[in-house]
Tab-separated table of C-alpha atoms and ligand atoms in Angstrom:
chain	number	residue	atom	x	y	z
A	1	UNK	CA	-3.617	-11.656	23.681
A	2	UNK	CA	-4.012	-15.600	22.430
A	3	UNK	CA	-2.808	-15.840	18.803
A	4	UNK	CA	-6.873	-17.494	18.011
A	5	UNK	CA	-8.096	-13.784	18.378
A	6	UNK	CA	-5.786	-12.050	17.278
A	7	UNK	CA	-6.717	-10.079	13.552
A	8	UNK	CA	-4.575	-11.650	10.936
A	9	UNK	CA	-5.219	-8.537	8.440
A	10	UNK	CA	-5.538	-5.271	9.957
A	11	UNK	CA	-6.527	-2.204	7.821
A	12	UNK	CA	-6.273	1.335	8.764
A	13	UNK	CA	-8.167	4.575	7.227
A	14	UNK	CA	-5.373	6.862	8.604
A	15	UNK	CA	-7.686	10.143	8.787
A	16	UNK	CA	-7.342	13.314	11.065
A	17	UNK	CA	-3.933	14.485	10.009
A	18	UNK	CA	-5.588	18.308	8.765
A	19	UNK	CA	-7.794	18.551	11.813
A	20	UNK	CA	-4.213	17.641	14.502
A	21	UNK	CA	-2.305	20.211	12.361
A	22	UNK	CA	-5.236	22.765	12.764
A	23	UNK	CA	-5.917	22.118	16.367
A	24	UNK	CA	-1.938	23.303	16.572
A	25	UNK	CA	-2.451	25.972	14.110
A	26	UNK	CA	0.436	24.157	11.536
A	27	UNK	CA	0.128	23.881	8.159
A	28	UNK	CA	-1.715	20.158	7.059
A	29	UNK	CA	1.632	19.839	5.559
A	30	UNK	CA	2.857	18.820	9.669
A	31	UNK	CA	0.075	16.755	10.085
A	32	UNK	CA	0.941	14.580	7.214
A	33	UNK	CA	4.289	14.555	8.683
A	34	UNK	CA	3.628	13.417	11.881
A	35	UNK	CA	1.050	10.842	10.397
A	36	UNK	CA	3.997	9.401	9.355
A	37	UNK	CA	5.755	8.938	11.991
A	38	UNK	CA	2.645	7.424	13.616
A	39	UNK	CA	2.252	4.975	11.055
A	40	UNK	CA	6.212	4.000	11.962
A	41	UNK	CA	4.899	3.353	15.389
A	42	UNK	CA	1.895	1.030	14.343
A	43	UNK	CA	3.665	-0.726	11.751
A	44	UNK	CA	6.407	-1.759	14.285
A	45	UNK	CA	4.190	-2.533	17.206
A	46	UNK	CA	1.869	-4.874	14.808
A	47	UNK	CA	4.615	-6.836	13.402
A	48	UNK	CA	5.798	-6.690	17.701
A	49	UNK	CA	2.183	-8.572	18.500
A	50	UNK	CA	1.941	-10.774	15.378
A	51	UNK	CA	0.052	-9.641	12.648
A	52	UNK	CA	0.228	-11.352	9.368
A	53	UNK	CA	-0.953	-7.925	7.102
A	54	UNK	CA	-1.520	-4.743	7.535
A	55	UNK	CA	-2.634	-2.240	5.174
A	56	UNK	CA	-3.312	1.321	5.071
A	57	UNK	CA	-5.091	4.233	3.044
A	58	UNK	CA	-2.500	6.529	1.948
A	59	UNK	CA	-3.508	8.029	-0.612
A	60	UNK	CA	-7.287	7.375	-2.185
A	61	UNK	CA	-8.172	7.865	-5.914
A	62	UNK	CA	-10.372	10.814	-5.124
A	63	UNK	CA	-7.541	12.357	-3.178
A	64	UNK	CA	-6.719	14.124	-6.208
A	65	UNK	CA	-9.008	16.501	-5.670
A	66	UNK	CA	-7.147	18.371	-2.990
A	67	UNK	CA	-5.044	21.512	-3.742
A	68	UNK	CA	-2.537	21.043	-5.945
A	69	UNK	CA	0.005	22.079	-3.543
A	70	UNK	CA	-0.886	19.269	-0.928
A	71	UNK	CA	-1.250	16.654	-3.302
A	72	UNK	CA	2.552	17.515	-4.697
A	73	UNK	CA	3.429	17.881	-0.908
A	74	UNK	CA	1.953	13.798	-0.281
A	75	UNK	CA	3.673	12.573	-3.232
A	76	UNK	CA	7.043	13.913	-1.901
A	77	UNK	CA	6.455	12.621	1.552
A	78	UNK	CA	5.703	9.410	0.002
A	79	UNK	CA	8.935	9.377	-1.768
A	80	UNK	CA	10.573	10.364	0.616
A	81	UNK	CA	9.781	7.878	2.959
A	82	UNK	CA	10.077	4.673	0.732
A	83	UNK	CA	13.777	5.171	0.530
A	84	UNK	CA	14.076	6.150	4.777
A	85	UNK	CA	11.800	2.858	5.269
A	86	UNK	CA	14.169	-0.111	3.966
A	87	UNK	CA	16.471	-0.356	6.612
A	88	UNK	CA	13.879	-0.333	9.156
A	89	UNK	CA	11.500	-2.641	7.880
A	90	UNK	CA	14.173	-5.039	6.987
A	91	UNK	CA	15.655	-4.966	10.417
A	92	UNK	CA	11.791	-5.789	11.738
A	93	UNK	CA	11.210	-8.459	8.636
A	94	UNK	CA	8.239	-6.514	7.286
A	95	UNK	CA	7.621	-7.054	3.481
A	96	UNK	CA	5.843	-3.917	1.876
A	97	UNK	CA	4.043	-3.521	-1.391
A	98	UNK	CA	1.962	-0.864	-2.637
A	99	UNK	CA	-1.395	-1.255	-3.978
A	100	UNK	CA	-3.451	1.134	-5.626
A	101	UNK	CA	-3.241	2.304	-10.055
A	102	UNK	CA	0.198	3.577	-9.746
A	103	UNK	CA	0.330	4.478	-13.746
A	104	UNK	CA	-0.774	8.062	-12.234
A	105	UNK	CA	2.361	8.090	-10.108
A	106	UNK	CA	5.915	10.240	-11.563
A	107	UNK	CA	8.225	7.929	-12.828
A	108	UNK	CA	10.723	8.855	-9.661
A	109	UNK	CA	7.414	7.588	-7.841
A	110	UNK	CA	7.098	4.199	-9.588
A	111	UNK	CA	11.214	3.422	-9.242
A	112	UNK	CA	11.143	4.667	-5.297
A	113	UNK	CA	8.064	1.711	-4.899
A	114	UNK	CA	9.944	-0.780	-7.405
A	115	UNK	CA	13.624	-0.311	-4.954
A	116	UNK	CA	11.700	-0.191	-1.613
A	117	UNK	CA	9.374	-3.240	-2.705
A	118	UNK	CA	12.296	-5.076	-4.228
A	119	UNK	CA	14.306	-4.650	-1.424
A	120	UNK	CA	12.077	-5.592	1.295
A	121	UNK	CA	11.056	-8.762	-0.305
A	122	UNK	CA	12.170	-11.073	1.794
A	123	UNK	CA	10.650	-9.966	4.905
A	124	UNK	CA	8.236	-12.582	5.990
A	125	UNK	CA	7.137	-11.245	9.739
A	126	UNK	CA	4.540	-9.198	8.395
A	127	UNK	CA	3.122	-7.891	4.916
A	128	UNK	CA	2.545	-3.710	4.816
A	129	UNK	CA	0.426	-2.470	1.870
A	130	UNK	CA	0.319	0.675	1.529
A	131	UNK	CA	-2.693	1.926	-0.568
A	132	UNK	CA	-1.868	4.725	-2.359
A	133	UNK	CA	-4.315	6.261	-5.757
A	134	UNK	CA	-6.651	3.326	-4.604
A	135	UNK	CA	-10.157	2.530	-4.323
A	136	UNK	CA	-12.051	-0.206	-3.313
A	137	UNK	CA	-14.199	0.266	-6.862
A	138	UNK	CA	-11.436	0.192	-8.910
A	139	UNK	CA	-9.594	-3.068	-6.961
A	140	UNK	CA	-13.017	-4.567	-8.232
A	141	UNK	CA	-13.188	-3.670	-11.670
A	142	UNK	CA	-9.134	-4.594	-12.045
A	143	UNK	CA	-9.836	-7.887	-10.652
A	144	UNK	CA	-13.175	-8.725	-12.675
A	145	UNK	CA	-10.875	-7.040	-15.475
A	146	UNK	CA	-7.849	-9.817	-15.399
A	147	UNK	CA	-10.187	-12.830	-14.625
A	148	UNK	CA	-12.051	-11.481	-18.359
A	149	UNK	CA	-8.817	-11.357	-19.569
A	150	UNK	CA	-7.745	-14.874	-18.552
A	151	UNK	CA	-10.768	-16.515	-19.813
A	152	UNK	CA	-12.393	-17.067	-16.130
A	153	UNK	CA	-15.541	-16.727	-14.841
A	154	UNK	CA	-16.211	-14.153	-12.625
A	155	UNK	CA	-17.207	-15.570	-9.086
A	156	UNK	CA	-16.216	-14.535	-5.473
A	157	UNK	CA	-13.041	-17.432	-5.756
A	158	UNK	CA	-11.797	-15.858	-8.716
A	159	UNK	CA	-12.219	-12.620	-7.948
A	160	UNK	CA	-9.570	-13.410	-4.760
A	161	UNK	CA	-7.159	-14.540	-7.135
A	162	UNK	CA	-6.974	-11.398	-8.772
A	163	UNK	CA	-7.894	-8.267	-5.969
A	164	UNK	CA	-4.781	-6.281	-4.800
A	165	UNK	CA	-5.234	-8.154	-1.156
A	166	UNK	CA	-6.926	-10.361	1.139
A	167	UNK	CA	-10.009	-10.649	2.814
A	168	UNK	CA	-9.482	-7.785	6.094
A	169	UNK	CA	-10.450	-8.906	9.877
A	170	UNK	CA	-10.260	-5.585	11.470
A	171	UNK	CA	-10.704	-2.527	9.633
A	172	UNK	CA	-9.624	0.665	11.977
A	173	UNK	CA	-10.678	4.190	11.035
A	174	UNK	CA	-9.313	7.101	13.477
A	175	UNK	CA	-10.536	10.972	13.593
A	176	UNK	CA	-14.168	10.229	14.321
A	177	UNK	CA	-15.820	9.704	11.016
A	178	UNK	CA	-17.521	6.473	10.410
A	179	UNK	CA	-17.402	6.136	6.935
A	180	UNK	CA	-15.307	3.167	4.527
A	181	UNK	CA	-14.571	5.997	1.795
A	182	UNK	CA	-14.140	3.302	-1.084
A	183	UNK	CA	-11.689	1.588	1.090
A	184	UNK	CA	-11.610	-2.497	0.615
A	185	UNK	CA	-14.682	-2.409	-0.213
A	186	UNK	CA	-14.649	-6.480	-1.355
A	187	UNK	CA	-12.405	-7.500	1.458
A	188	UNK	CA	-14.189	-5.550	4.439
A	189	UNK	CA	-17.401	-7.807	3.745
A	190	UNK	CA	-16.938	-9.470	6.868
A	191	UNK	CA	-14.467	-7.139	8.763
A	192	UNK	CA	-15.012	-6.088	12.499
A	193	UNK	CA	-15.270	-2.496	11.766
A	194	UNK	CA	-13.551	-0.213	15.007
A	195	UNK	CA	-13.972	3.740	14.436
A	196	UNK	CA	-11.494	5.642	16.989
A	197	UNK	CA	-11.876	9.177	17.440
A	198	UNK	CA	-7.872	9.555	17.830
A	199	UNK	CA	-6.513	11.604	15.247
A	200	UNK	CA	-4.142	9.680	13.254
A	201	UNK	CA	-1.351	11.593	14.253
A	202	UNK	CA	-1.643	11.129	17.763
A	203	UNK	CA	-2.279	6.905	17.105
A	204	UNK	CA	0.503	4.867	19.041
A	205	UNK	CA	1.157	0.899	19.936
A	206	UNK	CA	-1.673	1.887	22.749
A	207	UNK	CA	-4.640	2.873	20.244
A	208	UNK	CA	-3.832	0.009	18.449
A	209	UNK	CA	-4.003	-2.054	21.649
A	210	UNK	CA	-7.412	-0.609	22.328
A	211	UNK	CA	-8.660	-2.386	19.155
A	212	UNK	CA	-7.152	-5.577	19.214
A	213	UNK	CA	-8.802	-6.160	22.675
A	214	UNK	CA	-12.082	-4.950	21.137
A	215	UNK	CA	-11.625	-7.093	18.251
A	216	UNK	CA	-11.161	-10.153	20.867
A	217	UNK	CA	-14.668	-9.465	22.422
A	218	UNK	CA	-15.982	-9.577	19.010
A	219	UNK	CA	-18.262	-12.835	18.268
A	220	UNK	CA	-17.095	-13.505	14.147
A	221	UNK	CA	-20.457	-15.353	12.813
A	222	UNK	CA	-19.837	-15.111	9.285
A	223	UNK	CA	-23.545	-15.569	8.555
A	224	UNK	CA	-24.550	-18.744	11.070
A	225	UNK	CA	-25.961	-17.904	14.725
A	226	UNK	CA	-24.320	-17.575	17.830
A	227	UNK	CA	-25.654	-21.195	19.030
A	228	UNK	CA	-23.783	-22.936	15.466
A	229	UNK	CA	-20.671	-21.021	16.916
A	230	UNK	CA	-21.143	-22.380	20.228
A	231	UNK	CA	-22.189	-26.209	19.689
A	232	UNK	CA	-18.638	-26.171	17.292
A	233	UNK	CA	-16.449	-25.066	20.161
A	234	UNK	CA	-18.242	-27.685	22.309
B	1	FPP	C1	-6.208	11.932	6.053
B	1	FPP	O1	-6.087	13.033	6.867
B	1	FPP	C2	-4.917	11.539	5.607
B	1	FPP	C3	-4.515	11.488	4.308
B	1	FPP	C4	-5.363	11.824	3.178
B	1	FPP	C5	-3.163	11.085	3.986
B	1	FPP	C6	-2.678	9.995	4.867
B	1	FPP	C7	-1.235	10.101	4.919
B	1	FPP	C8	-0.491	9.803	5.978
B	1	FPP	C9	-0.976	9.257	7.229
B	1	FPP	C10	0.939	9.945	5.889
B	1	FPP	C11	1.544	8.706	5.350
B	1	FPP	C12	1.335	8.726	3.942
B	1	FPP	C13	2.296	8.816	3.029
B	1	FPP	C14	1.945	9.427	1.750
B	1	FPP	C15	3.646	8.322	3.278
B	1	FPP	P1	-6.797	14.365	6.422
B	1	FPP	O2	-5.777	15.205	5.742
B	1	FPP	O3	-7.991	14.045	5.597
B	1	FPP	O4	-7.191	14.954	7.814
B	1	FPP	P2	-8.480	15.819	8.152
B	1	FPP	O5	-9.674	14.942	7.915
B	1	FPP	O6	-8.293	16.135	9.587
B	1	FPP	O7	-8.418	17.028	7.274
Protein backbone atom coordinates (compact mmCIF):
# COMPACT_ATOMS: atom_id res chain seq x y z
CA UNK A 1 0.00 0.00 0.00
CA UNK A 2 1.79 3.61 -1.01
CA UNK A 3 2.28 5.66 2.19
CA UNK A 4 -0.11 8.76 0.05
CA UNK A 5 -3.19 6.47 0.83
CA UNK A 6 -2.56 5.16 3.56
CA UNK A 7 -5.09 6.55 6.77
CA UNK A 8 -2.91 8.51 9.08
CA UNK A 9 -5.67 8.24 12.03
CA UNK A 10 -7.58 5.17 12.19
CA UNK A 11 -10.52 4.83 14.67
CA UNK A 12 -12.24 1.74 15.67
CA UNK A 13 -15.90 1.23 17.33
CA UNK A 14 -14.80 -2.22 18.69
CA UNK A 15 -18.53 -3.71 18.88
CA UNK A 16 -19.73 -7.44 18.76
CA UNK A 17 -17.90 -8.80 21.74
CA UNK A 18 -21.67 -9.98 23.56
CA UNK A 19 -23.04 -11.29 20.31
CA UNK A 20 -19.22 -13.70 19.64
CA UNK A 21 -19.58 -14.77 23.32
CA UNK A 22 -23.33 -15.68 22.73
CA UNK A 23 -22.88 -17.30 19.40
CA UNK A 24 -20.39 -19.69 21.73
CA UNK A 25 -22.78 -19.73 24.51
CA UNK A 26 -19.86 -17.90 27.04
CA UNK A 27 -20.51 -15.44 29.30
CA UNK A 28 -19.97 -11.55 27.56
CA UNK A 29 -17.39 -11.60 30.18
CA UNK A 30 -15.13 -13.99 27.25
CA UNK A 31 -16.05 -11.84 24.66
CA UNK A 32 -14.57 -8.85 26.26
CA UNK A 33 -11.66 -10.99 26.79
CA UNK A 34 -10.97 -12.03 23.56
CA UNK A 35 -11.75 -8.40 22.27
CA UNK A 36 -8.75 -7.83 23.85
CA UNK A 37 -6.64 -9.85 22.53
CA UNK A 38 -7.94 -8.73 19.11
CA UNK A 39 -7.24 -5.30 19.75
CA UNK A 40 -3.38 -6.66 20.57
CA UNK A 41 -3.47 -7.94 17.07
CA UNK A 42 -4.66 -4.61 15.35
CA UNK A 43 -2.66 -2.40 17.38
CA UNK A 44 0.54 -4.33 16.36
CA UNK A 45 -0.26 -4.87 12.74
CA UNK A 46 -1.13 -0.90 12.36
CA UNK A 47 1.96 0.32 13.88
CA UNK A 48 3.53 -2.96 11.31
CA UNK A 49 1.91 -0.88 8.10
CA UNK A 50 2.48 2.69 9.34
CA UNK A 51 -0.14 4.36 10.96
CA UNK A 52 0.45 7.56 12.74
CA UNK A 53 -2.87 7.12 15.39
CA UNK A 54 -5.12 4.90 16.21
CA UNK A 55 -7.87 5.13 18.55
CA UNK A 56 -10.51 3.04 19.88
CA UNK A 57 -13.97 3.02 21.82
CA UNK A 58 -13.45 1.22 24.94
CA UNK A 59 -15.56 2.21 27.03
CA UNK A 60 -18.44 5.04 26.07
CA UNK A 61 -20.05 7.42 28.64
CA UNK A 62 -23.39 5.73 28.29
CA UNK A 63 -21.73 2.40 28.90
CA UNK A 64 -22.63 2.85 32.36
CA UNK A 65 -25.74 1.73 31.90
CA UNK A 66 -24.92 -1.93 31.64
CA UNK A 67 -25.22 -4.33 34.63
CA UNK A 68 -23.33 -3.52 37.30
CA UNK A 69 -21.52 -6.69 37.21
CA UNK A 70 -20.14 -6.14 33.56
CA UNK A 71 -19.29 -2.72 33.99
CA UNK A 72 -17.02 -3.79 37.28
CA UNK A 73 -15.90 -6.79 35.04
CA UNK A 74 -14.57 -3.89 32.03
CA UNK A 75 -12.99 -1.80 34.53
CA UNK A 76 -10.88 -4.79 35.78
CA UNK A 77 -10.01 -5.91 32.33
CA UNK A 78 -8.98 -2.47 31.70
CA UNK A 79 -6.70 -2.50 34.59
CA UNK A 80 -5.58 -5.29 34.05
CA UNK A 81 -4.35 -4.82 30.79
CA UNK A 82 -2.61 -1.34 31.18
CA UNK A 83 -0.01 -2.89 33.37
CA UNK A 84 0.37 -6.38 30.77
CA UNK A 85 0.58 -3.64 27.82
CA UNK A 86 3.98 -1.67 28.63
CA UNK A 87 6.40 -4.04 27.67
CA UNK A 88 4.76 -4.74 24.50
CA UNK A 89 4.01 -1.49 23.26
CA UNK A 90 7.39 -0.27 24.17
CA UNK A 91 9.10 -3.06 22.36
CA UNK A 92 6.74 -1.94 19.11
CA UNK A 93 7.33 2.06 19.96
CA UNK A 94 3.61 2.70 20.38
CA UNK A 95 2.79 5.73 22.69
CA UNK A 96 -0.73 5.28 24.42
CA UNK A 97 -2.93 7.76 26.16
CA UNK A 98 -6.35 7.52 27.26
CA UNK A 99 -9.01 9.87 26.45
CA UNK A 100 -12.31 10.06 27.74
CA UNK A 101 -13.58 12.03 31.68
CA UNK A 102 -11.55 9.72 33.70
CA UNK A 103 -12.65 11.62 37.17
CA UNK A 104 -15.38 8.64 37.09
CA UNK A 105 -12.55 6.11 37.05
CA UNK A 106 -11.24 4.29 40.84
CA UNK A 107 -8.27 5.82 41.88
CA UNK A 108 -6.30 2.26 41.15
CA UNK A 109 -7.87 3.16 37.60
CA UNK A 110 -6.43 6.68 37.24
CA UNK A 111 -2.65 5.48 38.65
CA UNK A 112 -2.78 2.14 36.22
CA UNK A 113 -3.41 5.01 33.09
CA UNK A 114 -0.88 7.61 34.78
CA UNK A 115 2.17 4.38 34.96
CA UNK A 116 1.14 2.86 31.57
CA UNK A 117 0.90 6.47 29.89
CA UNK A 118 4.04 7.62 31.64
CA UNK A 119 5.85 4.80 30.71
CA UNK A 120 5.10 4.51 27.16
CA UNK A 121 5.88 8.05 26.45
CA UNK A 122 8.47 7.86 24.39
CA UNK A 123 7.14 5.68 21.81
CA UNK A 124 6.95 7.63 18.65
CA UNK A 125 5.93 4.73 15.90
CA UNK A 126 2.44 5.15 16.54
CA UNK A 127 -0.04 7.01 19.04
CA UNK A 128 -2.96 4.46 20.69
CA UNK A 129 -5.87 6.28 22.42
CA UNK A 130 -7.85 4.42 24.02
CA UNK A 131 -11.33 6.01 24.67
CA UNK A 132 -12.62 4.97 27.67
CA UNK A 133 -16.03 7.00 29.70
CA UNK A 134 -15.96 9.10 26.38
CA UNK A 135 -18.22 10.73 24.10
CA UNK A 136 -17.95 12.63 21.20
CA UNK A 137 -20.52 15.36 23.02
CA UNK A 138 -18.64 15.72 25.87
CA UNK A 139 -14.94 16.00 23.86
CA UNK A 140 -16.98 19.08 22.47
CA UNK A 141 -18.22 20.73 25.36
CA UNK A 142 -14.53 20.12 27.21
CA UNK A 143 -12.92 21.71 24.36
CA UNK A 144 -15.41 24.79 23.87
CA UNK A 145 -15.05 24.60 27.84
CA UNK A 146 -11.01 25.33 28.03
CA UNK A 147 -10.97 27.72 24.96
CA UNK A 148 -13.86 29.88 27.45
CA UNK A 149 -11.58 29.39 30.00
CA UNK A 150 -8.49 30.73 28.19
CA UNK A 151 -10.14 33.75 26.92
CA UNK A 152 -10.48 32.35 23.12
CA UNK A 153 -12.95 32.45 20.77
CA UNK A 154 -14.62 29.53 19.92
CA UNK A 155 -13.98 28.59 16.15
CA UNK A 156 -13.20 25.21 14.39
CA UNK A 157 -9.03 26.19 14.87
CA UNK A 158 -9.47 26.57 18.40
CA UNK A 159 -11.57 24.05 19.06
CA UNK A 160 -8.47 21.57 17.61
CA UNK A 161 -6.30 22.98 20.07
CA UNK A 162 -8.28 21.83 22.79
CA UNK A 163 -10.37 18.26 21.63
CA UNK A 164 -8.88 15.03 23.17
CA UNK A 165 -7.52 14.13 19.38
CA UNK A 166 -7.18 14.77 15.85
CA UNK A 167 -9.17 15.01 12.95
CA UNK A 168 -9.88 10.79 12.03
CA UNK A 169 -9.35 9.47 8.22
CA UNK A 170 -10.88 6.14 8.60
CA UNK A 171 -13.34 5.41 11.12
CA UNK A 172 -13.96 1.36 11.32
CA UNK A 173 -17.02 -0.03 13.08
CA UNK A 174 -17.24 -4.06 13.21
CA UNK A 175 -20.46 -6.31 14.25
CA UNK A 176 -22.78 -4.95 11.60
CA UNK A 177 -24.34 -1.87 13.03
CA UNK A 178 -23.89 1.32 11.21
CA UNK A 179 -24.18 3.73 13.72
CA UNK A 180 -21.19 6.51 15.23
CA UNK A 181 -22.72 6.08 18.90
CA UNK A 182 -21.29 9.59 20.07
CA UNK A 183 -17.97 8.46 18.88
CA UNK A 184 -15.59 11.50 17.45
CA UNK A 185 -18.21 13.09 16.60
CA UNK A 186 -15.99 16.56 15.66
CA UNK A 187 -13.14 14.63 14.20
CA UNK A 188 -15.20 12.05 11.96
CA UNK A 189 -16.53 15.19 9.90
CA UNK A 190 -14.66 14.15 7.05
CA UNK A 191 -13.76 10.46 7.88
CA UNK A 192 -14.17 7.56 5.28
CA UNK A 193 -16.61 5.69 7.30
CA UNK A 194 -16.04 1.45 6.73
CA UNK A 195 -18.80 -0.71 8.72
CA UNK A 196 -17.52 -4.53 8.86
CA UNK A 197 -19.82 -7.07 9.91
CA UNK A 198 -16.81 -9.04 11.75
CA UNK A 199 -17.37 -9.26 15.27
CA UNK A 200 -14.70 -7.55 17.06
CA UNK A 201 -13.44 -10.50 18.53
CA UNK A 202 -12.81 -12.33 15.55
CA UNK A 203 -10.95 -8.82 13.85
CA UNK A 204 -7.22 -9.70 12.86
CA UNK A 205 -4.22 -7.83 10.74
CA UNK A 206 -6.57 -9.27 7.69
CA UNK A 207 -9.92 -7.25 8.55
CA UNK A 208 -7.90 -4.45 9.01
CA UNK A 209 -6.29 -5.05 5.61
CA UNK A 210 -9.72 -5.21 4.08
CA UNK A 211 -10.20 -1.53 5.05
CA UNK A 212 -7.12 0.04 4.32
CA UNK A 213 -7.50 -1.18 0.66
CA UNK A 214 -11.07 0.19 0.75
CA UNK A 215 -9.93 3.32 2.18
CA UNK A 216 -7.33 3.54 -0.92
CA UNK A 217 -10.25 3.36 -3.49
CA UNK A 218 -11.80 6.10 -1.63
CA UNK A 219 -11.81 9.61 -3.64
CA UNK A 220 -11.19 12.27 -0.28
CA UNK A 221 -12.99 15.60 -1.75
CA UNK A 222 -13.24 17.47 1.30
CA UNK A 223 -16.03 19.60 -0.17
CA UNK A 224 -14.54 20.50 -3.96
CA UNK A 225 -15.53 18.11 -7.02
CA UNK A 226 -13.90 15.30 -8.39
CA UNK A 227 -12.63 17.47 -11.56
CA UNK A 228 -10.73 20.24 -8.75
CA UNK A 229 -9.14 16.88 -7.46
CA UNK A 230 -8.16 15.85 -10.78
CA UNK A 231 -6.83 19.17 -12.59
CA UNK A 232 -4.45 19.38 -9.04
CA UNK A 233 -2.88 16.00 -9.62
CA UNK A 234 -2.40 17.05 -13.28
C1 LIG B 1 -18.87 -3.71 22.45
O1 LIG B 1 -19.28 -5.02 22.39
C2 LIG B 1 -17.69 -3.63 23.24
C3 LIG B 1 -17.56 -2.91 24.39
C4 LIG B 1 -18.62 -2.10 24.97
C5 LIG B 1 -16.31 -2.92 25.11
C6 LIG B 1 -15.14 -2.93 24.21
C7 LIG B 1 -14.05 -3.56 24.92
C8 LIG B 1 -13.11 -4.31 24.36
C9 LIG B 1 -12.96 -4.56 22.94
C10 LIG B 1 -12.07 -4.87 25.19
C11 LIG B 1 -10.96 -3.91 25.34
C12 LIG B 1 -11.37 -2.94 26.30
C13 LIG B 1 -10.82 -2.77 27.49
C14 LIG B 1 -11.67 -2.23 28.55
C15 LIG B 1 -9.42 -3.09 27.75
P1 LIG B 1 -20.70 -5.37 22.97
O2 LIG B 1 -20.50 -5.88 24.35
O3 LIG B 1 -21.60 -4.19 22.86
O4 LIG B 1 -21.13 -6.52 22.00
P2 LIG B 1 -22.60 -6.85 21.50
O5 LIG B 1 -23.07 -5.67 20.70
O6 LIG B 1 -22.39 -8.05 20.65
O7 LIG B 1 -23.41 -7.13 22.72
Amino acid sequence: MSAFSLPRHVAIIMDGNGRWAKNRFMPRAEGHRQGVLALNRVVEHAAEVGIERLTVFAFSSENWRRPGAEVKMLMELFAQSLSRWVKPLNEAGVRLRVIGDLTAFSDKLREAIEFCEKETSHGTRMELNIAANYGGQWDICQAAQKAQVAGETVTPETMKKYLTTADVDLLIRTGGECRISNFLLWQSAYAEIYFDSALWPDYSAKELDAALSWYETRERRFGRTSEQLTSKAS
